PDB file of C-alpha atoms in Angstrom:
ATOM      1  CA  MET Y   1      15.156  35.282 -13.348  1.00 40.00           C
ATOM      2  CA  SER Y   2      18.210  34.967 -15.712  1.00 37.00           C
ATOM      3  CA  GLU Y   3      20.939  37.606 -16.085  1.00 41.00           C
ATOM      4  CA  PRO Y   4      21.414  39.218 -19.615  1.00 42.00           C
ATOM      5  CA  ASN Y   5      24.290  36.629 -20.280  1.00 43.00           C
ATOM      6  CA  GLY Y   6      21.881  33.785 -19.663  1.00 43.00           C
ATOM      7  CA  THR Y   7      23.170  32.625 -16.300  1.00 41.00           C
ATOM      8  CA  ALA Y   8      20.765  31.978 -13.460  1.00 40.00           C
ATOM      9  CA  SER Y   9      20.547  34.401 -10.302  1.00 39.00           C
ATOM     10  CA  GLU Y  10      22.576  33.191  -7.549  1.00 43.00           C
ATOM     11  CA  ALA Y  11      21.068  31.435  -4.451  1.00 44.00           C
ATOM     12  CA  VAL Y  12      21.106  33.461  -1.115  1.00 45.00           C
ATOM     13  CA  PRO Y  13      23.496  33.788   0.315  1.00 46.00           C
ATOM     14  CA  GLU Y  14      27.075  33.091  -0.827  1.00 48.00           C
ATOM     15  CA  ARG Y  15      28.826  31.359   2.139  1.00 49.00           C
ATOM     16  CA  ALA Y  16      30.494  33.349   4.839  1.00 49.00           C
ATOM     17  CA  THR Y  17      34.170  32.786   5.364  1.00 50.00           C
ATOM     18  CA  ARG Y  18      34.593  34.390   8.638  1.00 54.00           C
ATOM     19  CA  ALA Y  19      33.219  34.213  11.919  1.00 51.00           C
ATOM     20  CA  GLU Y  20      31.975  37.960  11.854  1.00 55.00           C
ATOM     21  CA  GLU Y  21      30.511  37.508   8.541  1.00 58.00           C
ATOM     22  CA  THR Y  22      28.525  34.450   9.798  1.00 57.00           C
ATOM     23  CA  HIS Y  23      27.386  36.509  12.720  1.00 58.00           C
ATOM     24  CA  ASP Y  24      26.185  39.565  10.571  1.00 74.00           C
ATOM     25  CA  ARG Y  25      24.523  37.355   7.977  1.00 81.00           C
ATOM     26  CA  TRP Y  26      22.427  35.610  10.601  1.00 90.00           C
ATOM     27  CA  SER Y  27      22.020  38.350  13.131  1.00 89.00           C
ATOM     28  CA  TRP Y  28      18.299  38.224  12.971  1.00 91.00           C
ATOM     29  CA  VAL Y  29      17.937  34.602  14.147  1.00 92.00           C
ATOM     30  CA  GLU Y  30      16.995  33.488  17.660  1.00 92.00           C
ATOM     31  CA  PRO Y  31      20.182  33.003  19.471  1.00 91.00           C
ATOM     32  CA  LEU Y  32      18.294  30.476  22.092  1.00 90.00           C
ATOM     33  CA  VAL Y  33      17.814  28.246  19.124  1.00 91.00           C
ATOM     34  CA  TRP Y  34      20.623  29.031  16.570  1.00 92.00           C
ATOM     35  CA  THR Y  35      23.837  28.855  18.497  1.00 90.00           C
ATOM     36  CA  PRO Y  36      27.267  29.801  17.002  1.00 89.00           C
ATOM     37  CA  ARG Y  37      28.074  26.043  16.386  1.00 88.00           C
ATOM     38  CA  MET Y  38      24.662  25.412  14.657  1.00 90.00           C
ATOM     39  CA  LEU Y  39      25.210  28.511  12.462  1.00 89.00           C
ATOM     40  CA  ALA Y  40      28.674  27.338  11.489  1.00 88.00           C
ATOM     41  CA  ALA Y  41      26.982  23.945  10.424  1.00 88.00           C
ATOM     42  CA  LEU Y  42      24.310  25.981   8.518  1.00 89.00           C
ATOM     43  CA  GLU Y  43      27.079  27.882   6.556  1.00 87.00           C
ATOM     44  CA  GLN Y  44      29.016  24.741   5.810  1.00 86.00           C
ATOM     45  CA  GLY Y  45      25.897  22.440   5.175  1.00 83.00           C
ATOM     46  CA  VAL Y  46      25.117  19.450   7.136  1.00 84.00           C
ATOM     47  CA  LYS Y  47      25.885  15.880   6.226  1.00 82.00           C
ATOM     48  CA  GLY Y  48      23.418  14.581   3.797  1.00 81.00           C
ATOM     49  CA  GLY Y  49      21.628  17.934   3.712  1.00 79.00           C
ATOM     50  CA  LYS Y  50      19.326  16.835   6.476  1.00 83.00           C
ATOM     51  CA  TRP Y  51      18.790  18.338  10.067  1.00 86.00           C
ATOM     52  CA  TYR Y  52      17.992  15.990  12.778  1.00 83.00           C
ATOM     53  CA  SER Y  53      16.995  16.355  16.479  1.00 82.00           C
ATOM     54  CA  LEU Y  54      15.547  19.944  16.116  1.00 91.00           C
ATOM     55  CA  MET Y  55      12.474  18.917  18.042  1.00 94.00           C
ATOM     56  CA  ASP Y  56      14.133  19.544  21.514  1.00 93.00           C
ATOM     57  CA  LYS Y  57      14.680  23.199  20.019  1.00 94.00           C
ATOM     58  CA  LEU Y  58      10.996  23.535  19.524  1.00 95.00           C
ATOM     59  CA  TYR Y  59       9.786  22.265  22.891  1.00 96.00           C
ATOM     60  CA  ALA Y  60      12.346  24.172  24.909  1.00 96.00           C
ATOM     61  CA  GLU Y  61      10.377  26.655  27.317  1.00 96.00           C
ATOM     62  CA  ASP Y  62      12.906  29.374  26.619  1.00 96.00           C
ATOM     63  CA  THR Y  63      12.162  29.036  22.829  1.00 96.00           C
ATOM     64  CA  LEU Y  64       8.349  28.997  23.478  1.00 97.00           C
ATOM     65  CA  ARG Y  65       8.732  32.053  25.800  1.00 97.00           C
ATOM     66  CA  ALA Y  66      10.753  33.889  23.165  1.00 96.00           C
ATOM     67  CA  ALA Y  67       7.971  32.947  20.557  1.00 97.00           C
ATOM     68  CA  TYR Y  68       5.268  34.273  22.891  1.00 97.00           C
ATOM     69  CA  GLU Y  69       6.987  37.568  23.100  1.00 97.00           C
ATOM     70  CA  LYS Y  70       6.629  37.944  19.453  1.00 96.00           C
ATOM     71  CA  VAL Y  71       3.002  36.856  19.517  1.00 97.00           C
ATOM     72  CA  ALA Y  72       2.383  39.274  22.205  1.00 97.00           C
ATOM     73  CA  ALA Y  73       4.107  42.193  20.296  1.00 96.00           C
ATOM     74  CA  ASN Y  74       1.878  41.531  17.362  1.00 93.00           C
ATOM     75  CA  LYS Y  75      -1.235  41.506  19.509  1.00 89.00           C
ATOM     76  CA  GLY Y  76      -3.886  40.130  17.373  1.00 91.00           C
ATOM     77  CA  ALA Y  77      -7.449  38.953  18.155  1.00 93.00           C
ATOM     78  CA  ALA Y  78      -8.471  35.607  19.865  1.00 95.00           C
ATOM     79  CA  GLY Y  79      -8.983  32.320  18.127  1.00 96.00           C
ATOM     80  CA  VAL Y  80     -11.836  29.688  18.300  1.00 96.00           C
ATOM     81  CA  ASP Y  81     -11.227  29.444  22.169  1.00 96.00           C
ATOM     82  CA  HIS Y  82     -11.833  32.985  22.861  1.00 96.00           C
ATOM     83  CA  VAL Y  83      -8.491  33.265  24.750  1.00 97.00           C
ATOM     84  CA  THR Y  84      -6.774  36.610  24.182  1.00 97.00           C
ATOM     85  CA  VAL Y  85      -3.206  37.384  24.429  1.00 97.00           C
ATOM     86  CA  GLU Y  86      -3.728  39.072  27.792  1.00 96.00           C
ATOM     87  CA  GLU Y  87      -5.610  36.066  29.190  1.00 97.00           C
ATOM     88  CA  PHE Y  88      -2.924  33.821  27.871  1.00 97.00           C
ATOM     89  CA  ALA Y  89      -0.341  35.821  29.745  1.00 97.00           C
ATOM     90  CA  GLY Y  90      -2.422  35.430  32.947  1.00 97.00           C
ATOM     91  CA  ASP Y  91      -1.123  31.969  33.299  1.00 97.00           C
ATOM     92  CA  LEU Y  92       1.967  32.332  31.138  1.00 97.00           C
ATOM     93  CA  ASP Y  93       4.134  29.757  33.110  1.00 97.00           C
ATOM     94  CA  GLY Y  94       1.362  27.249  33.160  1.00 97.00           C
ATOM     95  CA  ASN Y  95       0.885  27.638  29.509  1.00 97.00           C
ATOM     96  CA  MET Y  96       4.373  27.255  28.519  1.00 97.00           C
ATOM     97  CA  ARG Y  97       4.930  24.125  30.703  1.00 98.00           C
ATOM     98  CA  ARG Y  98       1.953  22.597  29.103  1.00 97.00           C
ATOM     99  CA  LEU Y  99       2.853  23.551  25.607  1.00 97.00           C
ATOM    100  CA  SER Y 100       6.309  22.256  26.028  1.00 98.00           C
ATOM    101  CA  GLU Y 101       5.042  18.854  27.526  1.00 98.00           C
ATOM    102  CA  GLY Y 102       2.339  18.517  24.848  1.00 97.00           C
ATOM    103  CA  LEU Y 103       5.055  19.055  22.013  1.00 97.00           C
ATOM    104  CA  ARG Y 104       7.701  16.850  23.963  1.00 96.00           C
ATOM    105  CA  SER Y 105       5.084  13.971  24.414  1.00 97.00           C
ATOM    106  CA  GLY Y 106       3.579  14.339  20.837  1.00 95.00           C
ATOM    107  CA  THR Y 107       0.252  14.839  22.369  1.00 97.00           C
ATOM    108  CA  TYR Y 108      -0.055  18.488  21.190  1.00 97.00           C
ATOM    109  CA  ARG Y 109      -2.834  19.257  18.615  1.00 96.00           C
ATOM    110  CA  PRO Y 110      -3.470  22.597  17.123  1.00 96.00           C
ATOM    111  CA  GLN Y 111      -7.098  23.917  17.315  1.00 96.00           C
ATOM    112  CA  ALA Y 112      -9.393  24.920  14.584  1.00 96.00           C
ATOM    113  CA  ILE Y 113      -8.811  28.236  12.610  1.00 95.00           C
ATOM    114  CA  ARG Y 114     -11.360  31.241  13.243  1.00 95.00           C
ATOM    115  CA  ARG Y 115     -12.308  32.479   9.980  1.00 93.00           C
ATOM    116  CA  HIS Y 116     -12.889  36.390   9.664  1.00 91.00           C
ATOM    117  CA  TYR Y 117     -13.414  38.453   6.763  1.00 90.00           C
ATOM    118  CA  ILE Y 118     -12.011  41.953   6.262  1.00 88.00           C
ATOM    119  CA  PRO Y 119     -12.976  44.504   3.507  1.00 88.00           C
ATOM    120  CA  LYS Y 120     -10.807  44.357   0.490  1.00 83.00           C
ATOM    121  CA  PRO Y 121      -9.431  47.824  -0.610  1.00 84.00           C
ATOM    122  CA  GLY Y 122     -10.793  48.879  -4.003  1.00 82.00           C
ATOM    123  CA  SER Y 123     -13.506  46.167  -4.175  1.00 82.00           C
ATOM    124  CA  HIS Y 124     -16.752  45.116  -2.870  1.00 84.00           C
ATOM    125  CA  GLU Y 125     -15.253  41.640  -2.018  1.00 85.00           C
ATOM    126  CA  LYS Y 126     -13.901  40.601   1.319  1.00 87.00           C
ATOM    127  CA  ARG Y 127     -10.623  39.105   2.098  1.00 85.00           C
ATOM    128  CA  PRO Y 128     -10.798  35.950   4.470  1.00 85.00           C
ATOM    129  CA  LEU Y 129      -8.415  35.782   7.283  1.00 88.00           C
ATOM    130  CA  GLY Y 130      -7.643  32.697   9.428  1.00 92.00           C
ATOM    131  CA  ILE Y 131      -7.001  33.381  13.023  1.00 95.00           C
ATOM    132  CA  PRO Y 132      -5.268  30.680  15.023  1.00 96.00           C
ATOM    133  CA  THR Y 133      -5.511  30.464  18.799  1.00 97.00           C
ATOM    134  CA  VAL Y 134      -2.806  32.194  20.885  1.00 97.00           C
ATOM    135  CA  ARG Y 135      -1.435  28.944  21.880  1.00 97.00           C
ATOM    136  CA  ASP Y 136      -1.133  27.965  18.249  1.00 97.00           C
ATOM    137  CA  ARG Y 137       0.414  31.129  17.330  1.00 98.00           C
ATOM    138  CA  VAL Y 138       3.109  30.582  19.745  1.00 98.00           C
ATOM    139  CA  VAL Y 139       3.907  27.135  18.383  1.00 97.00           C
ATOM    140  CA  GLN Y 140       3.877  28.218  14.756  1.00 97.00           C
ATOM    141  CA  THR Y 141       6.192  31.311  15.763  1.00 97.00           C
ATOM    142  CA  ALA Y 142       8.503  28.763  17.673  1.00 97.00           C
ATOM    143  CA  LEU Y 143       8.533  26.541  14.388  1.00 96.00           C
ATOM    144  CA  ARG Y 144       9.444  29.358  12.291  1.00 95.00           C
ATOM    145  CA  MET Y 145      12.198  30.365  14.605  1.00 95.00           C
ATOM    146  CA  VAL Y 146      13.673  26.862  14.217  1.00 95.00           C
ATOM    147  CA  LEU Y 147      13.075  26.216  10.530  1.00 94.00           C
ATOM    148  CA  GLU Y 148      13.359  29.631   8.846  1.00 93.00           C
ATOM    149  CA  PRO Y 149      17.221  29.799   8.784  1.00 93.00           C
ATOM    150  CA  ILE Y 150      17.443  26.217   7.030  1.00 91.00           C
ATOM    151  CA  PHE Y 151      15.261  27.383   4.221  1.00 90.00           C
ATOM    152  CA  GLU Y 152      16.540  30.860   4.096  1.00 90.00           C
ATOM    153  CA  ARG Y 153      20.011  29.609   3.365  1.00 87.00           C
ATOM    154  CA  ASP Y 154      18.868  28.238  -0.096  1.00 86.00           C
ATOM    155  CA  PHE Y 155      16.241  30.753  -1.120  1.00 88.00           C
ATOM    156  CA  ALA Y 156      16.732  32.785  -4.362  1.00 87.00           C
ATOM    157  CA  ALA Y 157      18.672  35.956  -3.909  1.00 85.00           C
ATOM    158  CA  GLN Y 158      15.942  38.013  -5.592  1.00 83.00           C
ATOM    159  CA  SER Y 159      13.085  36.951  -3.593  1.00 87.00           C
ATOM    160  CA  TYR Y 160      11.687  39.525  -1.246  1.00 87.00           C
ATOM    161  CA  GLY Y 161       8.228  38.514   0.003  1.00 85.00           C
ATOM    162  CA  PHE Y 162       7.909  37.552   3.576  1.00 86.00           C
ATOM    163  CA  ARG Y 163      11.606  37.178   4.127  1.00 89.00           C
ATOM    164  CA  PRO Y 164      13.701  38.395   7.314  1.00 89.00           C
ATOM    165  CA  THR Y 165      15.565  41.676   6.732  1.00 87.00           C
ATOM    166  CA  ARG Y 166      13.766  42.163   3.379  1.00 88.00           C
ATOM    167  CA  GLY Y 167      10.934  44.127   1.975  1.00 88.00           C
ATOM    168  CA  CYS Y 168       9.281  46.287  -0.630  1.00 89.00           C
ATOM    169  CA  LYS Y 169      12.040  48.928  -0.874  1.00 92.00           C
ATOM    170  CA  ASP Y 170      14.721  46.206  -1.439  1.00 91.00           C
ATOM    171  CA  ALA Y 171      12.703  44.872  -4.413  1.00 90.00           C
ATOM    172  CA  LEU Y 172      12.082  48.252  -5.745  1.00 91.00           C
ATOM    173  CA  ARG Y 173      16.079  48.886  -5.614  1.00 93.00           C
ATOM    174  CA  ARG Y 174      16.447  45.800  -7.657  1.00 91.00           C
ATOM    175  CA  VAL Y 175      14.104  46.704 -10.317  1.00 90.00           C
ATOM    176  CA  ASP Y 176      15.919  50.029 -10.504  1.00 92.00           C
ATOM    177  CA  GLU Y 177      19.139  47.973 -11.044  1.00 93.00           C
ATOM    178  CA  LEU Y 178      17.680  45.755 -13.625  1.00 92.00           C
ATOM    179  CA  LEU Y 179      16.344  48.755 -15.463  1.00 92.00           C
ATOM    180  CA  LYS Y 180      19.585  50.378 -15.527  1.00 95.00           C
ATOM    181  CA  ALA Y 181      21.169  47.158 -16.654  1.00 95.00           C
ATOM    182  CA  GLY Y 182      19.174  46.869 -19.730  1.00 95.00           C
ATOM    183  CA  TYR Y 183      16.173  44.846 -18.849  1.00 92.00           C
ATOM    184  CA  ALA Y 184      12.978  46.148 -20.442  1.00 88.00           C
ATOM    185  CA  HIS Y 185      10.028  43.559 -19.664  1.00 87.00           C
ATOM    186  CA  ILE Y 186       8.107  43.161 -16.343  1.00 81.00           C
ATOM    187  CA  VAL Y 187       5.784  40.318 -15.777  1.00 83.00           C
ATOM    188  CA  ASP Y 188       2.855  41.071 -13.336  1.00 81.00           C
ATOM    189  CA  ALA Y 189       0.953  37.949 -12.110  1.00 80.00           C
ATOM    190  CA  ASP Y 190      -1.915  37.803  -9.557  1.00 76.00           C
ATOM    191  CA  LEU Y 191      -3.675  34.479  -9.118  1.00 75.00           C
ATOM    192  CA  LYS Y 192      -7.132  35.109  -7.740  1.00 72.00           C
ATOM    193  CA  SER Y 193      -8.251  33.358  -4.358  1.00 67.00           C
ATOM    194  CA  TYR Y 194      -4.961  31.194  -4.788  1.00 66.00           C
ATOM    195  CA  LEU Y 195      -4.636  30.403  -1.089  1.00 64.00           C
ATOM    196  CA  ASP Y 196      -8.455  29.939  -0.229  1.00 60.00           C
ATOM    197  CA  ARG Y 197      -9.645  27.636  -2.964  1.00 59.00           C
ATOM    198  CA  ASP Y 198     -10.243  23.984  -2.375  1.00 52.00           C
ATOM    199  CA  SER Y 199      -7.870  23.122  -5.261  1.00 48.00           C
ATOM    200  CA  TYR Y 200      -4.953  24.990  -3.408  1.00 46.00           C
ATOM    201  CA  CYS Y 201      -1.683  22.801  -3.609  1.00 46.00           C
ATOM    202  CA  PRO Y 202       0.655  23.372  -0.757  1.00 43.00           C
ATOM    203  CA  ARG Y 203       3.489  21.566  -2.810  1.00 38.00           C
ATOM    204  CA  ALA Y 204       3.083  24.066  -5.649  1.00 37.00           C
ATOM    205  CA  TYR Y 205       3.061  27.049  -3.092  1.00 35.00           C
ATOM    206  CA  ALA Y 206       6.110  25.717  -1.430  1.00 33.00           C
ATOM    207  CA  VAL Y 207       8.319  25.581  -4.617  1.00 27.00           C
TER     208      VAL Y 207
END
């Protein structure tokens, strides 16, 4: 979105200049992954704009355990292997060890996604859900913990969907600010079945 004077909205966030500002800005990140040194590099920008050697952060058992705790807190159903969160926890040490070794050696392979349909409010249609196995949800969560801050650094300031520490109320507050600033038009778009059609383009979704 452009401001009334025609300038583009700023990226998120303006860079911190003090250590305490850096800590506050990234207080939501997983400290087992993002050390103060890494956060400083995140703020300043790494050479060439590319991060290397993050795989060791992913397959570290401490990272996987932290990811499991998030998965367990969300509960959720079993995937195609029919292993529940509780059953996965029954051999947690072994599961963590096997996941870590699989990721380290490159032999880890995600399992199929279980398709499930739930009622769509206000419609006779049903909304498709994809349910990964618990082990794959742990890996996905660990990946998010490692990668999310890198992308979050450059996301648009006025983007609120599926972002840490942001939500609908933040978007509403921004709309209120824009209305008071003199904006008078709203564009509402809903792309039907965008994510579950064969023509879905990951590249377009990621832009």
